[in-house]
Coordinates of C-alpha atoms in Angstrom, one line a residue:
M1 CA 30.3 61.8 139.2
N2 CA 33.8 62.0 140.8
D3 CA 35.2 58.8 139.5
F4 CA 38.2 60.6 138.1
T5 CA 40.2 59.1 135.2
A6 CA 43.2 61.1 136.6
D7 CA 43.9 64.2 138.5
V8 CA 44.8 66.4 135.5
L9 CA 44.1 66.3 131.8
I10 CA 46.8 68.0 129.7
V11 CA 45.8 68.9 126.2
G12 CA 48.7 69.2 123.8
A13 CA 52.0 67.3 123.6
G14 CA 54.2 70.2 122.6
P15 CA 57.1 71.5 124.9
T16 CA 54.6 73.1 127.4
G17 CA 52.4 70.0 127.7
L18 CA 55.4 67.7 128.0
A19 CA 57.1 69.8 130.6
T20 CA 53.9 70.0 132.6
A21 CA 53.5 66.2 132.4
N22 CA 57.1 65.6 133.5
A23 CA 56.8 67.9 136.5
L24 CA 53.5 66.3 137.6
A25 CA 54.9 62.8 137.1
Q26 CA 57.9 63.5 139.4
L27 CA 55.7 65.2 142.0
G28 CA 53.3 62.3 142.1
T29 CA 50.1 63.7 140.6
S30 CA 48.4 61.6 138.0
F31 CA 47.6 62.9 134.5
V32 CA 46.4 62.0 131.0
L33 CA 48.1 63.7 128.1
I34 CA 46.3 63.9 124.8
E35 CA 47.5 65.2 121.4
A36 CA 45.5 65.6 118.2
K37 CA 48.5 64.9 116.0
S38 CA 50.0 61.4 115.5
A39 CA 53.4 62.1 117.1
T40 CA 55.5 64.9 118.5
S41 CA 57.0 67.5 116.2
V42 CA 59.4 66.4 113.4
H43 CA 60.4 70.0 112.6
T44 CA 62.7 72.4 114.5
K45 CA 60.2 75.3 114.8
A46 CA 61.5 77.0 117.9
T47 CA 65.2 76.4 118.3
N48 CA 66.6 77.3 121.7
L49 CA 66.5 76.7 125.5
M50 CA 67.5 79.8 127.5
P51 CA 69.6 79.6 130.7
G52 CA 66.5 80.4 132.8
T53 CA 64.6 77.5 131.3
L54 CA 67.5 75.1 131.6
E55 CA 67.6 76.0 135.4
Q56 CA 63.9 75.1 135.6
L57 CA 64.3 71.8 133.7
D58 CA 67.3 70.9 135.9
I59 CA 65.0 70.9 139.0
F60 CA 63.4 67.9 137.4
G61 CA 66.5 66.3 136.0
L62 CA 65.6 67.0 132.4
T63 CA 68.7 68.8 131.1
E64 CA 71.1 65.9 130.5
R65 CA 69.4 64.6 127.4
M66 CA 69.1 68.2 126.1
Y67 CA 72.9 68.7 126.4
D68 CA 73.6 65.3 124.8
T69 CA 71.6 66.3 121.7
G70 CA 72.1 70.1 121.5
G71 CA 74.8 72.6 120.8
I72 CA 75.9 75.4 123.1
M73 CA 75.6 79.0 121.8
T74 CA 77.6 81.6 123.6
R75 CA 77.3 84.7 121.4
Y76 CA 75.3 86.7 118.9
M77 CA 76.9 88.2 115.8
M78 CA 75.1 91.5 115.1
H79 CA 74.7 93.2 111.7
M80 CA 72.8 96.5 111.6
Y81 CA 71.9 98.2 108.3
G82 CA 75.0 97.3 106.5
S83 CA 77.4 97.6 109.4
N84 CA 78.9 94.6 111.3
V85 CA 78.7 95.8 114.9
G86 CA 80.4 92.7 116.2
L87 CA 79.7 89.9 118.6
R88 CA 77.8 90.2 121.8
P89 CA 78.2 87.5 124.5
M90 CA 75.4 85.4 125.9
H91 CA 77.5 83.6 128.5
M92 CA 75.7 84.4 131.8
G93 CA 77.3 84.2 135.2
G94 CA 75.6 83.1 138.4
S95 CA 74.0 80.0 136.9
P96 CA 75.0 76.4 136.4
H97 CA 73.6 76.8 132.9
P98 CA 75.3 80.0 131.6
N99 CA 74.7 79.5 127.9
V100 CA 71.9 79.1 125.4
L101 CA 71.3 75.6 124.0
F102 CA 70.4 75.1 120.4
L103 CA 68.6 71.9 119.4
G104 CA 65.2 72.6 117.9
Q105 CA 61.7 71.8 119.1
D106 CA 61.7 68.3 117.5
L107 CA 64.6 67.3 119.8
I108 CA 63.2 69.2 122.8
E109 CA 59.9 67.3 122.5
K110 CA 61.7 64.0 121.9
N111 CA 63.8 64.5 125.1
L112 CA 60.9 65.6 127.2
K113 CA 58.8 62.6 126.0
A114 CA 61.7 60.3 126.9
G115 CA 61.7 61.7 130.4
L116 CA 58.1 60.6 131.1
P117 CA 57.2 57.3 132.7
N118 CA 57.4 54.5 130.1
E119 CA 59.3 57.1 127.9
G120 CA 56.0 58.7 127.0
A121 CA 54.4 55.6 125.7
D122 CA 51.2 56.5 127.5
I123 CA 50.6 59.7 125.6
R124 CA 47.3 59.4 123.8
F125 CA 48.2 60.6 120.2
N126 CA 45.4 61.0 117.6
H127 CA 43.1 62.1 120.5
R128 CA 41.2 65.3 119.8
L129 CA 39.4 67.3 122.5
V130 CA 35.8 67.9 121.5
S131 CA 34.4 69.8 124.5
L132 CA 34.8 70.5 128.3
D133 CA 32.1 70.8 130.9
Q134 CA 33.2 71.9 134.3
D135 CA 31.4 71.9 137.7
P136 CA 32.5 72.7 141.2
D137 CA 34.1 69.3 141.7
G138 CA 35.8 68.7 138.4
V139 CA 35.8 68.7 134.6
T140 CA 34.2 66.3 132.1
A141 CA 36.1 66.1 128.9
T142 CA 34.7 64.7 125.7
V143 CA 37.5 63.3 123.6
S144 CA 37.5 61.8 120.1
E145 CA 39.8 59.2 118.6
G146 CA 37.8 59.0 115.4
E147 CA 34.5 57.5 116.4
P148 CA 32.9 57.1 118.8
E149 CA 33.5 59.9 121.3
T150 CA 34.4 59.1 124.9
Q151 CA 34.0 61.0 128.2
M152 CA 36.6 61.2 130.9
R153 CA 36.6 63.0 134.2
F154 CA 39.4 65.1 135.8
K155 CA 40.0 67.4 138.7
Y156 CA 41.7 70.0 136.5
V157 CA 42.4 70.6 132.8
V158 CA 45.5 72.3 131.4
G159 CA 45.3 73.7 127.9
C160 CA 48.7 73.5 126.2
D161 CA 47.2 73.4 122.7
G162 CA 48.6 76.5 121.0
P163 CA 47.4 79.9 120.0
R164 CA 44.1 78.6 118.5
S165 CA 43.4 76.7 121.7
V166 CA 40.4 74.4 121.8
V167 CA 40.6 74.4 125.6
R168 CA 40.2 78.2 125.7
R169 CA 36.9 78.3 123.8
G170 CA 33.8 78.8 125.9
T171 CA 35.8 79.9 128.9
A172 CA 36.4 83.3 130.5
C173 CA 40.0 82.9 129.2
D174 CA 39.0 83.1 125.5
F175 CA 40.2 85.9 123.2
E176 CA 40.9 86.4 119.5
P177 CA 44.6 86.9 118.6
V178 CA 45.2 90.2 116.8
K179 CA 46.9 90.1 113.3
T180 CA 49.9 92.4 113.1
G181 CA 50.5 92.7 109.4
K182 CA 54.0 91.4 110.0
Y183 CA 55.1 88.1 108.4
V184 CA 57.8 85.5 108.8
W185 CA 59.4 83.1 106.4
Q186 CA 61.5 80.2 107.6
A187 CA 63.6 77.5 106.0
D188 CA 65.5 74.6 107.4
A189 CA 68.1 73.4 104.9
K190 CA 71.7 72.7 104.4
L191 CA 73.8 75.9 104.1
S192 CA 77.1 76.5 102.3
W193 CA 78.5 80.0 102.8
A194 CA 81.7 81.9 103.6
G195 CA 80.8 82.1 107.3
L196 CA 81.3 79.8 110.2
Q197 CA 79.4 76.5 110.6
T198 CA 79.2 76.6 114.3
M199 CA 76.4 76.4 116.9
K200 CA 78.4 78.7 119.2
Q201 CA 77.1 81.7 117.3
M202 CA 73.8 83.0 116.1
W203 CA 73.7 85.7 113.3
L204 CA 71.2 88.6 113.5
Y205 CA 70.8 90.9 110.5
Y206 CA 68.8 94.1 110.6
Y207 CA 68.1 95.8 107.2
D208 CA 65.9 98.6 106.0
E209 CA 62.7 96.5 105.5
G210 CA 63.1 94.0 108.3
F211 CA 65.4 91.6 110.0
G212 CA 66.6 88.0 109.8
A213 CA 68.5 85.3 111.6
V214 CA 70.8 82.4 110.8
I215 CA 71.0 79.5 113.3
H216 CA 73.1 76.4 112.8
L217 CA 71.4 73.3 114.4
P218 CA 72.3 69.6 115.1
G219 CA 72.4 67.3 112.1
G220 CA 74.0 69.8 109.7
I221 CA 70.7 71.8 109.4
T222 CA 70.6 75.6 109.3
K223 CA 67.5 77.7 110.0
V224 CA 67.1 80.9 108.1
M225 CA 64.3 83.3 109.3
V226 CA 63.1 86.5 107.6
F227 CA 60.7 89.0 109.1
E228 CA 59.1 91.8 107.0
E229 CA 55.8 93.6 106.8
K230 CA 52.7 92.6 104.8
G231 CA 53.1 93.2 101.1
R232 CA 56.8 92.4 101.1
L233 CA 56.4 88.8 102.2
P234 CA 53.5 87.1 100.5
N235 CA 51.3 85.1 102.9
R236 CA 52.3 81.8 101.3
E237 CA 55.0 79.2 101.7
P238 CA 58.3 80.6 100.4
T239 CA 60.5 78.8 97.9
L240 CA 64.1 77.9 98.8
A241 CA 65.3 80.3 96.2
E242 CA 63.4 83.2 97.7
I243 CA 64.9 82.5 101.2
Q244 CA 68.3 82.2 99.6
D245 CA 67.9 85.6 97.9
R246 CA 67.0 87.2 101.2
L247 CA 70.0 85.5 102.9
R248 CA 72.4 86.8 100.3
M249 CA 71.0 90.3 100.7
M250 CA 71.2 90.2 104.5
S251 CA 74.6 88.7 104.8
G252 CA 76.3 90.3 101.7
D253 CA 77.6 86.8 100.9
E254 CA 76.8 86.0 97.3
T255 CA 78.2 82.5 97.7
A256 CA 75.5 81.6 100.3
T257 CA 73.6 78.6 99.0
L258 CA 70.7 76.7 100.5
S259 CA 70.0 73.1 99.5
D260 CA 68.1 69.9 100.6
P261 CA 65.3 71.7 102.4
V262 CA 63.6 69.7 105.2
W263 CA 61.0 72.4 106.2
L264 CA 59.6 75.6 104.7
S265 CA 57.0 77.7 106.6
H266 CA 55.3 81.0 106.7
G267 CA 52.9 82.9 108.9
E268 CA 51.6 86.2 110.1
L269 CA 52.7 87.3 113.6
L270 CA 49.9 87.5 116.1
T271 CA 49.5 89.3 119.4
G272 CA 47.1 89.4 122.3
V273 CA 47.0 88.0 125.8
A274 CA 44.2 86.0 127.4
P275 CA 42.1 88.0 129.9
S276 CA 42.8 85.3 132.4
L277 CA 44.8 82.1 132.5
I278 CA 42.4 80.4 134.9
D279 CA 38.6 79.8 134.6
G280 CA 37.6 77.6 137.5
R281 CA 39.3 74.2 137.0
I282 CA 40.5 75.0 133.5
L283 CA 43.9 76.6 133.1
L284 CA 46.0 77.7 130.1
A285 CA 49.7 77.4 129.5
G286 CA 52.1 78.1 126.7
D287 CA 50.9 79.6 123.4
A288 CA 47.2 79.1 124.5
C289 CA 47.8 82.1 126.8
N290 CA 49.1 84.2 124.0
P291 CA 51.0 83.8 120.7
I292 CA 54.4 85.2 121.8
L293 CA 56.2 87.0 119.1
P294 CA 59.4 85.3 117.9
N295 CA 61.8 88.2 118.4
G296 CA 64.1 87.2 121.3
G297 CA 63.4 83.5 121.2
Q298 CA 61.1 83.6 124.2
G299 CA 58.0 81.7 123.3
L300 CA 59.0 78.0 123.8
N301 CA 60.9 79.0 126.9
I302 CA 58.0 80.9 128.5
G303 CA 55.7 77.9 127.8
I304 CA 58.0 75.4 129.5
Q305 CA 58.3 77.7 132.5
D306 CA 54.5 78.1 132.6
G307 CA 54.2 74.3 132.9
I308 CA 56.7 74.1 135.8
N309 CA 55.2 77.1 137.6
L310 CA 51.8 75.5 137.3
A311 CA 52.7 71.9 138.1
W312 CA 53.9 72.3 141.6
K313 CA 51.0 74.5 142.5
L314 CA 48.5 72.0 141.0
H315 CA 50.1 69.2 142.9
D316 CA 50.1 70.9 146.3
V317 CA 46.5 71.9 145.9
I318 CA 45.3 68.5 144.6
Q319 CA 47.1 66.7 147.3
G320 CA 45.3 68.9 149.9
Y321 CA 48.5 70.5 151.3
A322 CA 47.9 74.0 150.0
S323 CA 45.1 76.5 150.0
P324 CA 43.3 76.8 146.6
A325 CA 44.5 80.4 146.7
L326 CA 48.0 79.1 145.7
L327 CA 46.7 78.2 142.3
Q328 CA 45.5 81.7 141.6
T329 CA 49.1 82.9 141.9
Y330 CA 49.8 81.2 138.7
D331 CA 47.6 83.7 136.9
D332 CA 49.1 86.6 138.9
E333 CA 52.6 85.7 138.0
R334 CA 52.5 84.3 134.5
R335 CA 50.0 86.7 132.9
A336 CA 51.8 89.8 134.2
L337 CA 55.0 88.4 132.7
R338 CA 53.3 87.9 129.4
L339 CA 51.8 91.4 129.3
A340 CA 55.2 93.0 130.0
L341 CA 57.0 90.9 127.4
E342 CA 54.4 91.6 124.7
N343 CA 54.7 95.3 125.2
V344 CA 58.4 95.1 124.7
Q345 CA 58.1 92.9 121.6
I346 CA 55.4 95.0 119.9
N347 CA 57.5 98.1 120.3
T348 CA 60.5 96.2 118.9
L349 CA 58.6 95.3 115.8
K350 CA 57.3 98.8 115.5
Y351 CA 60.9 100.1 115.1
T352 CA 62.2 97.3 112.9
L353 CA 59.5 96.2 110.4
P354 CA 60.4 98.5 108.7
A355 CA 62.9 100.6 110.5
P356 CA 62.3 104.4 110.4
K357 CA 65.1 106.3 108.6
M358 CA 66.2 108.1 111.7
N359 CA 66.6 104.7 113.5
R360 CA 68.7 103.3 110.7
F361 CA 70.9 106.4 110.7
I362 CA 71.5 106.3 114.5
L363 CA 72.2 102.6 114.5
R364 CA 74.6 102.7 111.6
K365 CA 76.5 105.5 113.3
F366 CA 76.2 104.6 117.0
G367 CA 74.9 101.0 117.0
N368 CA 78.1 99.6 118.4
H369 CA 78.2 102.2 121.2
L370 CA 74.6 101.7 122.1
L371 CA 75.0 97.9 122.2
N372 CA 78.0 98.2 124.5
R373 CA 75.9 100.2 126.9
F374 CA 72.7 98.3 126.9
W375 CA 73.7 94.8 125.9
P376 CA 74.1 93.4 129.5
L377 CA 70.5 94.3 130.3
M378 CA 69.3 92.9 127.0
A379 CA 71.2 89.7 127.3
R380 CA 69.9 89.1 130.8
A381 CA 66.3 89.7 129.6
F382 CA 66.8 87.2 126.7
S383 CA 68.3 84.6 129.0
Q384 CA 65.3 84.8 131.3
L385 CA 67.6 84.9 134.3
G386 CA 66.3 88.3 135.2
Q387 CA 62.7 87.2 135.5
K388 CA 61.2 87.9 138.9
Y389 CA 57.9 87.7 140.9
D390 CA 58.4 90.6 143.1
K391 CA 54.7 91.6 142.9
S392 CA 53.4 88.1 143.4
P393 CA 51.1 87.4 146.4
L394 CA 53.6 84.6 147.3
T395 CA 56.4 87.1 147.8
E396 CA 57.2 88.6 151.2
G397 CA 60.1 90.5 152.7
G398 CA 62.6 92.4 150.7
G399 CA 66.4 92.5 150.9
G400 CA 69.1 95.1 150.4
K401 CA 70.1 96.9 147.3
K402 CA 72.7 94.3 146.6
G403 CA 72.2 90.6 146.5
I404 CA 69.0 88.6 146.0
R405 CA 65.7 90.1 147.0
A406 CA 62.4 88.2 147.6
G407 CA 60.8 87.5 144.2
Q408 CA 64.1 86.9 142.3
R409 CA 65.5 83.5 141.4
A410 CA 68.0 81.8 143.6
V411 CA 71.5 82.2 142.3
D412 CA 74.5 79.9 142.3
A413 CA 77.7 80.0 144.4
D414 CA 80.5 77.5 145.2
V415 CA 80.3 76.2 148.8
Q416 CA 81.6 73.2 150.7
R417 CA 79.7 70.5 152.4
A418 CA 80.5 70.6 156.0
A419 CA 80.3 66.8 156.3
D420 CA 83.1 66.0 153.9
G421 CA 84.6 69.2 152.6
T422 CA 83.3 68.5 149.1
E423 CA 83.0 71.6 146.9
V424 CA 79.5 71.8 145.4
S425 CA 77.2 74.2 143.5
L426 CA 74.7 75.7 145.9
L427 CA 72.0 75.8 143.2
K428 CA 72.6 72.2 142.3
D429 CA 72.1 71.2 145.9
L430 CA 68.8 73.1 145.8
C431 CA 67.8 71.3 142.7
A432 CA 64.7 69.5 143.9
P433 CA 61.0 70.3 143.2
R434 CA 60.3 71.1 146.9
W435 CA 60.2 74.1 149.1
K436 CA 63.5 75.0 150.7
I437 CA 64.6 76.8 153.9
L438 CA 68.0 78.3 153.2
A439 CA 69.4 79.7 156.4
F440 CA 72.5 82.0 156.4
D441 CA 74.2 82.5 159.8
A442 CA 76.4 85.5 158.7
G443 CA 79.0 84.6 161.3
K444 CA 76.6 83.7 164.2
E445 CA 75.0 80.5 165.2
L446 CA 71.3 80.3 164.3
E447 CA 68.8 79.1 166.8
L448 CA 66.2 77.5 164.5
S449 CA 65.8 74.2 166.2
E450 CA 62.1 73.7 165.3
L451 CA 62.4 74.6 161.7
F452 CA 65.2 72.1 161.3
D453 CA 63.5 69.3 163.2
D454 CA 62.6 66.8 160.5
K455 CA 59.1 66.4 162.0
A456 CA 58.4 70.1 161.3
Y457 CA 57.7 70.9 157.6
P458 CA 58.6 67.5 156.2
F459 CA 57.8 68.7 152.7
V460 CA 60.7 71.2 152.9
Q461 CA 64.3 70.8 152.1
K462 CA 66.5 72.5 154.7
L463 CA 70.0 73.9 154.4
V464 CA 72.3 76.1 156.5
V465 CA 75.2 78.1 155.0
R466 CA 77.8 79.1 157.6
S467 CA 80.3 81.9 157.0
G468 CA 82.9 80.4 159.4
A469 CA 84.9 77.2 159.0
S470 CA 83.0 75.4 161.7
G471 CA 79.9 73.3 161.0
S472 CA 78.8 69.8 160.7
G473 CA 75.9 67.7 159.6
P474 CA 74.3 66.8 156.2
K475 CA 72.3 70.0 156.1
T476 CA 75.2 72.4 156.6
H477 CA 77.5 74.1 154.0
V478 CA 80.5 76.2 154.7
D479 CA 81.0 79.5 152.8
L480 CA 84.5 80.5 154.1
D481 CA 85.2 82.8 151.1
Q482 CA 81.8 84.5 151.5
L483 CA 80.8 83.7 147.9
A484 CA 77.2 82.7 148.7
H485 CA 76.8 85.4 151.4
K486 CA 77.9 88.1 148.9
A487 CA 75.9 86.7 146.1
Y488 CA 72.7 86.9 148.2
G489 CA 73.6 90.1 150.0
I490 CA 73.7 88.6 153.5
K491 CA 75.1 90.7 156.3
K492 CA 73.3 89.2 159.3
P493 CA 71.4 86.0 160.1
T494 CA 68.8 85.5 157.4
V495 CA 66.3 82.8 156.3
L496 CA 65.2 82.5 152.7
L497 CA 62.2 80.5 151.8
I498 CA 62.8 79.2 148.3
R499 CA 59.9 77.9 146.2
P500 CA 59.9 74.5 144.3
D501 CA 60.8 76.4 141.1
N502 CA 63.8 78.0 142.9
Y503 CA 62.4 81.6 143.2
V504 CA 62.9 83.3 146.6
A505 CA 59.4 83.6 148.1
A506 CA 60.4 85.3 151.3
R507 CA 63.4 86.8 153.1
F508 CA 63.4 87.1 156.9
T509 CA 65.9 88.6 159.2
E510 CA 63.8 89.1 162.3
D511 CA 61.6 86.6 164.2
M512 CA 62.6 84.0 161.7
E513 CA 60.9 81.0 163.1
R514 CA 57.6 82.8 163.7
S515 CA 57.8 84.4 160.2
V516 CA 58.3 81.0 158.5
K517 CA 55.5 79.5 160.4
A518 CA 53.1 82.4 159.6
Y519 CA 54.1 82.2 155.9
F520 CA 53.4 78.4 155.6
S521 CA 50.2 78.6 157.7
K522 CA 48.8 81.1 155.2
W523 CA 49.5 79.1 152.1
Y524 CA 49.6 75.5 153.6
P525 CA 47.0 75.6 156.3
A526 CA 46.6 71.8 156.2
I527 CA 50.2 71.3 157.2

């Protein structure tokens, strides 16, 4: 009964499933990845990787191929109701990945597939999930590759199979997405117009009935998106001429011409969040959790980060290191994030599709001033660098008003390796899918002998950052200019526990050894 085919079955070889598979492979947990389609996507669909997602992918060494095939976007060009309110920067400080990367879902999936063992040759394409039957010890999956059906046994199943998820059916996670009456048309084609042909910039156009976007992508392809309410956009595939007419109207450029289309699509925007992301040994990730609305370019990024958040927790529980309670924190963290995001997005649609007359008047007259005031907060939200888990059960301790508090992501700073004086990125040196102990001495020597004994907590990466010029050893960095100390808000000896996904789990300034031991004994009792 427990002759398992692998530890984990991943259903769906989109960005979420492929990211989950990469993370599990590097951690050393076995999996089978099945996909009903015959190959990964050949269309761009979602287009961007946000800085927060690039940081997560970098933990597993998955960014190099992305940069090789993508283009860096540093700014939005905003047009509001006939007024050009100018560019808004998207270059974010405090991260080794400060910009948005444009490349399209087809290239993202190709690169993630190439990162897998055997370059993804073991993905079982043309395999359709028929049903799941779980019991206290595992899950039996019935899978079809035509005929006949076969059964396989796994410890856990992760559904990354989209908003109409088959995995979700028959579980406590199931729900029916809600139709919004708002529609989207998209076209990928060649564009000739009076504007720039650069991937450094994305154009956003808000007009009386809706909004649209223009995104230049690798290979000379441009994506044009149009969002309007039911009745204005028929629920059918648009023609290239219809998209071109909308583009000319939005941009005011009568020379704008689309040709050589490679993809035309349409669809109604859906909302709704699963009542739970976990039902026993069955878990949801990506669009299976909820169909994230496209405004803000968050969906693909949220899905990839779901996979990485889930992978290290699954690994630690399956290997017997961690308490099963660790897995429940996946639902606590990711579902709360999705609910908050959906609330913002629904309100955004409410005031843009179509925009009330008062909103249009205010934004025409004061749009530039309002963007100047609120853009830094908006850009940080879009980038996903502001995401935090401050209410997670995994989060302990706080921090001051300045610097990094428990629950926030670790940030970057330039420091020197004490061993050879080499200048390095602190976040790059923390780029490993392991727990980290980051100890700041704030001018005093730390007495943490047991924590830094390699026999204690061998599953943890350990690092000391000293504010003085002294220090030696491979685990010690020097922060003479106080860049890291100021970035983290350190004023006295402090220990940060940093999770495998580089979020700060706990911040201790008193009884540090005892506090660290108590933390790990709660979540990792076997160790």
